[in-house]
Amino acid sequence: MNNSTADKLTVGVVGGTGYTGGELCRLLLGHPAVEVILPTSREPRPFAHTHPNLRGSGLEFRPVERLEEQADELDVVFFCTPSGEAMNRVGHFLDHGVRVVDLSADFRFRDVDRYQRVYGREHAAAHLLPEAVYGVTELNRDRVRDARLIANPGCYAITAILALTPLLNGGFVDLTSPLSIHATNGTTGAGTTPKKAIMHAEVAESMLAYSLEGHRHGPELEAFLANAIQGPPVRVDINTAHGNFARGIHLQANAGLRQRLDRDQLLETFTAAYGPGHEGEHFVLVNDVPKQGGVNEKEYDVYPSLGHVVGSNFCHLGVDVDRARGIAKVVAVTDNLVKGAAGSAIQNMNVMFGLDETLGLRTYAL
Amino acid sequence: MNNSTADKLTVGVVGGTGYTGGELCRLLLGHPAVEVILPTSREPRPFAHTHPNLRGSGLEFRPVERLEEQADELDVVFFCTPSGEAMNRVGHFLDHGVRVVDLSADFRFRDVDRYQRVYGREHAAAHLLPEAVYGVTELNRDRVRDARLIANPGCYAITAILALTPLLNGGFVDLTSPLSIHATNGTTGAGTTPKKAIMHAEVAESMLAYSLEGHRHGPELEAFLANAIQGPPVRVDINTAHGNFARGIHLQANAGLRQRLDRDQLLETFTAAYGPGHEGEHFVLVNDVPKQGGVNEKEYDVYPSLGHVVGSNFCHLGVDVDRARGIAKVVAVTDNLVKGAAGSAIQNMNVMFGLDETLGLRTYAL
Amino acid sequence: MNNSTADKLTVGVVGGTGYTGGELCRLLLGHPAVEVILPTSREPRPFAHTHPNLRGSGLEFRPVERLEEQADELDVVFFCTPSGEAMNRVGHFLDHGVRVVDLSADFRFRDVDRYQRVYGREHAAAHLLPEAVYGVTELNRDRVRDARLIANPGCYAITAILALTPLLNGGFVDLTSPLSIHATNGTTGAGTTPKKAIMHAEVAESMLAYSLEGHRHGPELEAFLANAIQGPPVRVDINTAHGNFARGIHLQANAGLRQRLDRDQLLETFTAAYGPGHEGEHFVLVNDVPKQGGVNEKEYDVYPSLGHVVGSNFCHLGVDVDRARGIAKVVAVTDNLVKGAAGSAIQNMNVMFGLDETLGLRTYAL
Amino acid sequence: MNNSTADKLTVGVVGGTGYTGGELCRLLLGHPAVEVILPTSREPRPFAHTHPNLRGSGLEFRPVERLEEQADELDVVFFCTPSGEAMNRVGHFLDHGVRVVDLSADFRFRDVDRYQRVYGREHAAAHLLPEAVYGVTELNRDRVRDARLIANPGCYAITAILALTPLLNGGFVDLTSPLSIHATNGTTGAGTTPKKAIMHAEVAESMLAYSLEGHRHGPELEAFLANAIQGPPVRVDINTAHGNFARGIHLQANAGLRQRLDRDQLLETFTAAYGPGHEGEHFVLVNDVPKQGGVNEKEYDVYPSLGHVVGSNFCHLGVDVDRARGIAKVVAVTDNLVKGAAGSAIQNMNVMFGLDETLGLRTYAL
């Protein structure tokens, strides 16, 4: 029997050994409406050896096949697997009335051809693509509420979407040139498989770009934004790098302006979009510290700093304008494992089950 | 009496207490053609207390007025002062036959109005602007050789110039949109004055954008590039941030292409510009590791990593193309205090005095 | 009117601008039994500018004098002030029936002479020293329950106490030599006042010892431990350094053994002291990963790593024995701002008000 | 024909792919008396792909067998192999008149039984142990000069030896208790083999102890020190950890004092041992910044900071006394790959070939 809104939830986590799976377990352990957490793993290592930060939690791994047998006990299952795995297992859970949040890329495209082009493989469950809801909660809340299957957005994609949507919705952007995204991600974004390039001695005091021929989140972003504005095609020039930190995305989105705007006007636009303070979106906050310096003076507190959100589900936004060149600048910072993955997934779960959207996610950054 | 090429040099360093001044002293201490190093400071602290890494070097500070009195003993003087100071002191040294390398911004613009607009102050030595040579050694070697006064480039500017020049010279770039520069600098770039925003506890595991309304190196870059290509005006959208590391600039330059090009064609262009291995420019090297993965796979070693140059005078370059969107991508990494400041300054000194250009600068990165 | 157990608490935070005050506010914001949080500051800066990670929380600073006027509305007040301030203000709050948790050193010594010797100042409220309870919750729970005034332990002291008590209580330690403590603290431990030595560019990739002539937490530790074992005087050789990280204490405690013991026997001793998993102390956990390698092989997961506790109220412990030299080794890791300060303070508050001791503190480390 | 002092040297580097081998190549590239550098590797990867920081150097790998065939062309060969390999190959080179510096542990013990006990394997070249010279250049210069075979010291060992020798030689130390060594090493000390525990995402903002049952450098240290003082056995309690930095050792050595001493007396002892400034040992410098604060005040510049030596061959020393407990404190910082490995090896090479001892090693830290 699956749970109703009133009872506490029983939750499966397929793929519990990676950084995303571990983070999901960490957040679910503090969620007041979650009773049972069932992570899966193929390895025999005890849970506390894989996730020493969760020592004392009492969680234990089981094989995914065991979780599949338990489907009738589950309310919701999260997939934290590499792309290409969820598509083979999601149907079983849906058939047993379990809601699914897939944190991989398997259900992010409506268009199966696009999926196949970007990910280089056949899609094994294309019939489910039409009903999958792309889970940017803030912008898709109504559809999330009724979804059986959520495609949780990519970490770069959700951060860029929150940064760009107010600009695009305001009609300010000249779409004849590509939008420009530069994002720096922590090394947790590179996964848990040991490789020399992401060892500490290599990354310390360094920074390294990757996938400049076009990151997979680019097409995901283009598809979502074009759909959102229902206008002309949107092209996104996405540039990704790993920084010398473990967690978080520091993203800068630049867009050519169709009209003259100043920073205050942009601040108003963003505040209107996400609401001031408590009253608007709980997790999307705009840094409105006024600029006080003279021409070209460095002011470090007028944009959000990545550290202000690490460990939390918040997205902080900052804005400015290069007036001489007519370019809007948006800075967006998120924790790649929280707002960029496990936190958004839980936010979506909260909405799906009619819970307070912030439940289990109220922690502020360190 | 000032030195000739054959003898060892006596060198002044005005403003020896900051990161740039300290780095210049560090490099000069290892320079086989430098005999005497005379750094200045207004503070009474002993040199080894200000620069504990140079303990044992025997260097000592003196007031700048004392150095001015010694002008006749000097061959060259470097200014590592905040912008606005060199312009008041350079004339005295030039009058005594001392060559000058100014690491501040005072002599970087030919156009005095532009200087005044960007830096918000009157220029006290505008009559010297016409003879000042902008010291990107690789691109301006002949003029450097005969200069009395070198304007050493800004750290962002020189890194961007080395990244963009081969693209622009090849005529590949669509100049109707601005060139896009995203650069992340270490915290030594923020200077030695204690401020909360750049304390370790604030920056650790963080990243913070600044000056998005337009960094002062933007106009410097636009002026140089426009002059170099002798074509239409060049607009540069420059975006700057501090990363969670002490030294180095990781810069990405993106440019819309006028024609279809692939990565191999770009590699050829850059290799032709800077020469393969030893035979070309000693300090500008192109990462030509071939890409082997399939579609959209992450390959971490095909672009330069910042760590590969920190502590050295090298600029490593990497290239790629986003073919779907027609955008050339260049990654350039330098040490902001070496190639971006003190190293370039010494490279210019070597050329000015007819020395081997690499003298004192042959150290590879850690 | 002051609150009773059943109602939600109104809480004052004197000294809300530093790292400890900010962390206390952060944790209190997630505490389900806390209704109102009233932080004080002398500065006019808005709360969200001082603590950008708490943007959206709605908290606001007030002057401490305003808080004193509100004493009748408060249930408990925390002092996060530099040592020497709480002693002047605590009396007022106690007189109004407000319970006090002092996170500074003012009430940590019973012996007023010792306080004056270690801190070099007169004590302004010596009459309160006898009733102050030293708040290591795990070891002093009964006295904390009834206290009006808690002296919250120093961050090094509480970490060392949790590491050493099982050894001392077991009677294993040869006390003729000093106990040896080496602890590395994050840079948040150095406070928020900007100084060159703790700027990012200075600390990155570095490590620096300080106060080797004897840190102030040494006498605090000696007094507590001697009292705890009711035996001979305990001497503690304490060595402190700042590491290249923002938060956390990595502490190693070494003690000469009076008898032959092996690692398994120590593990039993510590597990008996703090209880296995859930059943014992919630916040003190022992790493019991078995050693599998051969002689002298490196095994990185048999002791706790600092990262496993950062951001949480946990203290993880690991043990080993240098059998050739008869020395017990204990590794203890805590977050200096949580278990070492604000977390312990809230844990004490929970006990004082009859709440579940883990309330508001159940978050696991990132 | 092997080189004489006058000519430039041809140098082999067996095991050129690790951090030590790469660092040795880096330093040799800047050595004015080295002409040819021949690194070996079993892998087919080009040199510049393995060591991207040395791109442009023109070095190339060859198999070790090829180097063995070239023995007659070599002046000196360095072994940067894991322990257990050099012992099988050193004889061949010695037989061809090539001098050998072994950076592994194979020849560090005179006593073959001790080697076998500590390293758990038979020694394949025990007959060479008597002639191997333990290469702490500063303390063993005369024997190094005439050696055919140098056992380069372990990184922890050489740092501790430089810290402790003046104390022991002064007769100040109470040897009835073990000497206490706490050392934190960078992650380059963990080698280049990818392991999860040393990935960036695991180590960032963390610190982890290892080998607390007794690190292999402990017996190496005990043997050297006992021999040096020709007194009673010396016991060393050595504690090792990895810090959140790539390079360097921050070591604290504590010793119980037989008599009352203050910091100034210790400073005199250390300055007498290593000489003031230029006149004494070039690479061993004592931080003599006077303490100015009151009781127990933090002063961050009176001891050396790790960052002051990273990238250089220097060892900086600082001293203090815990007078209440009669304990001498020594802080020693080195770069584990330079003074702790490749730098010392070159320093020994310089002495062996009658070169200026500082040749190729004069670079100061960044």
mmCIF file of N, CA and C in Angstrom, chain D residues 211-272:
data_model
loop_
_atom_site.group_PDB
_atom_site.id
_atom_site.type_symbol
_atom_site.label_atom_id
_atom_site.label_comp_id
_atom_site.label_asym_id
_atom_site.label_seq_id
_atom_site.Cartn_x
_atom_site.Cartn_y
_atom_site.Cartn_z
ATOM 1 N N SER D 211 48.474 6.040 9.525
ATOM 2 C CA SER D 211 49.643 5.294 10.030
ATOM 3 C C SER D 211 49.994 5.632 11.481
ATOM 4 N N LEU D 212 48.984 5.780 12.327
ATOM 5 C CA LEU D 212 49.272 6.165 13.713
ATOM 6 C C LEU D 212 49.879 5.036 14.522
ATOM 7 N N GLU D 213 49.796 3.814 14.026
ATOM 8 C CA GLU D 213 50.480 2.717 14.734
ATOM 9 C C GLU D 213 51.991 2.830 14.590
ATOM 10 N N GLY D 214 52.440 3.757 13.744
ATOM 11 C CA GLY D 214 53.885 3.948 13.587
ATOM 12 C C GLY D 214 54.274 4.072 12.126
ATOM 13 N N HIS D 215 54.635 5.286 11.708
ATOM 14 C CA HIS D 215 55.018 5.493 10.301
ATOM 15 C C HIS D 215 56.439 4.964 10.092
ATOM 16 N N ARG D 216 56.680 4.497 8.864
ATOM 17 C CA ARG D 216 57.992 3.905 8.545
ATOM 18 C C ARG D 216 59.155 4.861 8.711
ATOM 19 N N HIS D 217 58.900 6.153 8.702
ATOM 20 C CA HIS D 217 60.001 7.089 8.909
ATOM 21 C C HIS D 217 60.418 7.173 10.384
ATOM 22 N N GLY D 218 59.609 6.631 11.283
ATOM 23 C CA GLY D 218 59.949 6.647 12.717
ATOM 24 C C GLY D 218 61.247 5.896 13.003
ATOM 25 N N PRO D 219 61.321 4.630 12.623
ATOM 26 C CA PRO D 219 62.574 3.898 12.866
ATOM 27 C C PRO D 219 63.772 4.506 12.139
ATOM 28 N N GLU D 220 63.541 5.056 10.948
ATOM 29 C CA GLU D 220 64.615 5.729 10.201
ATOM 30 C C GLU D 220 65.178 6.895 11.021
ATOM 31 N N LEU D 221 64.277 7.618 11.621
ATOM 32 C CA LEU D 221 64.621 8.774 12.438
ATOM 33 C C LEU D 221 65.326 8.349 13.720
ATOM 34 N N GLU D 222 64.788 7.348 14.367
ATOM 35 C CA GLU D 222 65.398 6.854 15.607
ATOM 36 C C GLU D 222 66.833 6.387 15.362
ATOM 37 N N ALA D 223 67.020 5.689 14.244
ATOM 38 C CA ALA D 223 68.361 5.177 13.952
ATOM 39 C C ALA D 223 69.339 6.324 13.706
ATOM 40 N N PHE D 224 68.899 7.310 12.928
ATOM 41 C CA PHE D 224 69.802 8.417 12.626
ATOM 42 C C PHE D 224 70.128 9.234 13.872
ATOM 43 N N LEU D 225 69.124 9.560 14.647
ATOM 44 C CA LEU D 225 69.341 10.432 15.805
ATOM 45 C C LEU D 225 70.203 9.736 16.860
ATOM 46 N N ALA D 226 69.936 8.451 17.095
ATOM 47 C CA ALA D 226 70.725 7.733 18.098
ATOM 48 C C ALA D 226 72.188 7.727 17.686
ATOM 49 N N ASN D 227 72.420 7.527 16.407
ATOM 50 C CA ASN D 227 73.781 7.522 15.895
ATOM 51 C C ASN D 227 74.424 8.910 16.008
ATOM 52 N N ALA D 228 73.607 9.921 15.729
ATOM 53 C CA ALA D 228 74.135 11.290 15.727
ATOM 54 C C ALA D 228 74.581 11.719 17.115
ATOM 55 N N ILE D 229 73.812 11.396 18.125
ATOM 56 C CA ILE D 229 74.187 11.877 19.468
ATOM 57 C C ILE D 229 75.068 10.878 20.192
ATOM 58 N N GLN D 230 75.225 9.692 19.610
ATOM 59 C CA GLN D 230 76.065 8.668 20.224
ATOM 60 C C GLN D 230 75.727 8.515 21.693
ATOM 61 N N GLY D 231 74.452 8.616 21.992
ATOM 62 C CA GLY D 231 74.050 8.498 23.385
ATOM 63 C C GLY D 231 73.079 7.344 23.549
ATOM 64 N N PRO D 232 72.151 7.520 24.434
ATOM 65 C CA PRO D 232 71.178 6.466 24.699
ATOM 66 C C PRO D 232 70.234 6.324 23.504
ATOM 67 N N PRO D 233 69.471 5.230 23.460
ATOM 68 C CA PRO D 233 68.488 5.092 22.388
ATOM 69 C C PRO D 233 67.536 6.283 22.378
ATOM 70 N N VAL D 234 67.115 6.655 21.200
ATOM 71 C CA VAL D 234 66.148 7.746 21.054
ATOM 72 C C VAL D 234 64.844 7.127 20.574
ATOM 73 N N ARG D 235 63.759 7.407 21.271
ATOM 74 C CA ARG D 235 62.467 6.930 20.808
ATOM 75 C C ARG D 235 61.689 8.105 20.238
ATOM 76 N N VAL D 236 61.023 7.867 19.126
ATOM 77 C CA VAL D 236 60.296 8.941 18.449
ATOM 78 C C VAL D 236 58.846 8.520 18.243
ATOM 79 N N ASP D 237 57.964 9.306 18.818
ATOM 80 C CA ASP D 237 56.516 9.104 18.618
ATOM 81 C C ASP D 237 56.114 9.950 17.407
ATOM 82 N N ILE D 238 55.968 9.298 16.244
ATOM 83 C CA ILE D 238 55.705 10.061 15.021
ATOM 84 C C ILE D 238 54.244 9.926 14.608
ATOM 85 N N ASN D 239 53.653 11.052 14.293
ATOM 86 C CA ASN D 239 52.230 11.113 13.942
ATOM 87 C C ASN D 239 52.088 11.838 12.616
ATOM 88 N N THR D 240 51.417 11.205 11.687
ATOM 89 C CA THR D 240 51.354 11.755 10.331
ATOM 90 C C THR D 240 49.914 11.935 9.872
ATOM 91 N N ALA D 241 49.713 12.952 9.073
ATOM 92 C CA ALA D 241 48.377 13.243 8.539
ATOM 93 C C ALA D 241 48.544 13.875 7.159
ATOM 94 N N HIS D 242 47.482 13.829 6.379
ATOM 95 C CA HIS D 242 47.453 14.609 5.149
ATOM 96 C C HIS D 242 46.593 15.847 5.383
ATOM 97 N N GLY D 243 47.130 16.964 4.968
ATOM 98 C CA GLY D 243 46.371 18.210 5.036
ATOM 99 C C GLY D 243 45.750 18.506 3.693
ATOM 100 N N ASN D 244 45.016 19.583 3.705
ATOM 101 C CA ASN D 244 44.224 20.038 2.575
ATOM 102 C C ASN D 244 45.079 20.906 1.632
ATOM 103 N N PHE D 245 46.288 20.436 1.349
ATOM 104 C CA PHE D 245 47.173 21.181 0.440
ATOM 105 C C PHE D 245 47.976 20.159 -0.349
ATOM 106 N N ALA D 246 48.497 20.576 -1.477
ATOM 107 C CA ALA D 246 49.147 19.609 -2.358
ATOM 108 C C ALA D 246 50.580 19.307 -1.950
ATOM 109 N N ARG D 247 51.288 20.314 -1.440
ATOM 110 C CA ARG D 247 52.717 20.179 -1.196
ATOM 111 C C ARG D 247 53.105 20.705 0.153
ATOM 112 N N GLY D 248 54.105 20.066 0.735
ATOM 113 C CA GLY D 248 54.735 20.627 1.911
ATOM 114 C C GLY D 248 54.475 19.828 3.166
ATOM 115 N N ILE D 249 55.448 19.947 4.071
ATOM 116 C CA ILE D 249 55.337 19.315 5.388
ATOM 117 C C ILE D 249 55.398 20.401 6.448
ATOM 118 N N HIS D 250 54.400 20.414 7.299
ATOM 119 C CA HIS D 250 54.388 21.276 8.481
ATOM 120 C C HIS D 250 54.605 20.346 9.662
ATOM 121 N N LEU D 251 55.776 20.452 10.258
ATOM 122 C CA LEU D 251 56.150 19.492 11.298
ATOM 123 C C LEU D 251 56.376 20.197 12.623
ATOM 124 N N GLN D 252 55.836 19.628 13.676
ATOM 125 C CA GLN D 252 56.085 20.143 15.016
ATOM 126 C C GLN D 252 56.790 19.063 15.813
ATOM 127 N N ALA D 253 57.928 19.441 16.393
ATOM 128 C CA ALA D 253 58.703 18.511 17.225
ATOM 129 C C ALA D 253 58.722 19.053 18.642
ATOM 130 N N ASN D 254 58.255 18.242 19.575
ATOM 131 C CA ASN D 254 58.237 18.652 20.978
ATOM 132 C C ASN D 254 59.169 17.758 21.782
ATOM 133 N N ALA D 255 59.899 18.372 22.693
ATOM 134 C CA ALA D 255 60.828 17.596 23.508
ATOM 135 C C ALA D 255 60.828 18.131 24.937
ATOM 136 N N GLY D 256 60.724 17.227 25.879
ATOM 137 C CA GLY D 256 60.827 17.621 27.287
ATOM 138 C C GLY D 256 62.222 18.144 27.569
ATOM 139 N N LEU D 257 62.303 19.221 28.342
ATOM 140 C CA LEU D 257 63.598 19.853 28.606
ATOM 141 C C LEU D 257 64.188 19.374 29.919
ATOM 142 N N ARG D 258 65.490 19.245 29.950
ATOM 143 C CA ARG D 258 66.191 18.875 31.186
ATOM 144 C C ARG D 258 66.464 20.092 32.049
ATOM 145 N N GLN D 259 66.270 21.250 31.510
ATOM 146 C CA GLN D 259 66.604 22.472 32.255
ATOM 147 C C GLN D 259 65.679 23.593 31.788
ATOM 148 N N ARG D 260 65.600 24.666 32.550
ATOM 149 C CA ARG D 260 64.762 25.802 32.166
ATOM 150 C C ARG D 260 65.444 26.560 31.035
ATOM 151 N N LEU D 261 64.695 26.786 29.980
ATOM 152 C CA LEU D 261 65.199 27.558 28.846
ATOM 153 C C LEU D 261 64.081 28.479 28.403
ATOM 154 N N ASP D 262 64.430 29.614 27.813
ATOM 155 C CA ASP D 262 63.370 30.429 27.226
ATOM 156 C C ASP D 262 63.545 30.481 25.708
ATOM 157 N N ARG D 263 62.603 31.129 25.055
ATOM 158 C CA ARG D 263 62.623 31.150 23.595
ATOM 159 C C ARG D 263 63.911 31.761 23.050
ATOM 160 N N ASP D 264 64.389 32.820 23.692
ATOM 161 C CA ASP D 264 65.590 33.470 23.173
ATOM 162 C C ASP D 264 66.798 32.539 23.224
ATOM 163 N N GLN D 265 66.878 31.742 24.284
ATOM 164 C CA GLN D 265 67.995 30.794 24.369
ATOM 165 C C GLN D 265 67.903 29.738 23.267
ATOM 166 N N LEU D 266 66.701 29.295 23.003
ATOM 167 C CA LEU D 266 66.540 28.338 21.903
ATOM 168 C C LEU D 266 66.901 28.970 20.569
ATOM 169 N N LEU D 267 66.459 30.211 20.368
ATOM 170 C CA LEU D 267 66.804 30.899 19.120
ATOM 171 C C LEU D 267 68.312 30.976 18.941
ATOM 172 N N GLU D 268 69.006 31.258 20.018
ATOM 173 C CA GLU D 268 70.479 31.299 19.944
ATOM 174 C C GLU D 268 71.053 29.942 19.566
ATOM 175 N N THR D 269 70.527 28.910 20.179
ATOM 176 C CA THR D 269 71.015 27.555 19.887
ATOM 177 C C THR D 269 70.837 27.218 18.418
ATOM 178 N N PHE D 270 69.647 27.520 17.898
ATOM 179 C CA PHE D 270 69.373 27.176 16.502
ATOM 180 C C PHE D 270 70.170 28.061 15.547
ATOM 181 N N THR D 271 70.303 29.316 15.890
ATOM 182 C CA THR D 271 71.070 30.201 15.021
ATOM 183 C C THR D 271 72.539 29.791 15.012
ATOM 184 N N ALA D 272 73.046 29.378 16.172
ATOM 185 C CA ALA D 272 74.431 28.903 16.222
ATOM 186 C C ALA D 272 74.599 27.642 15.374
#
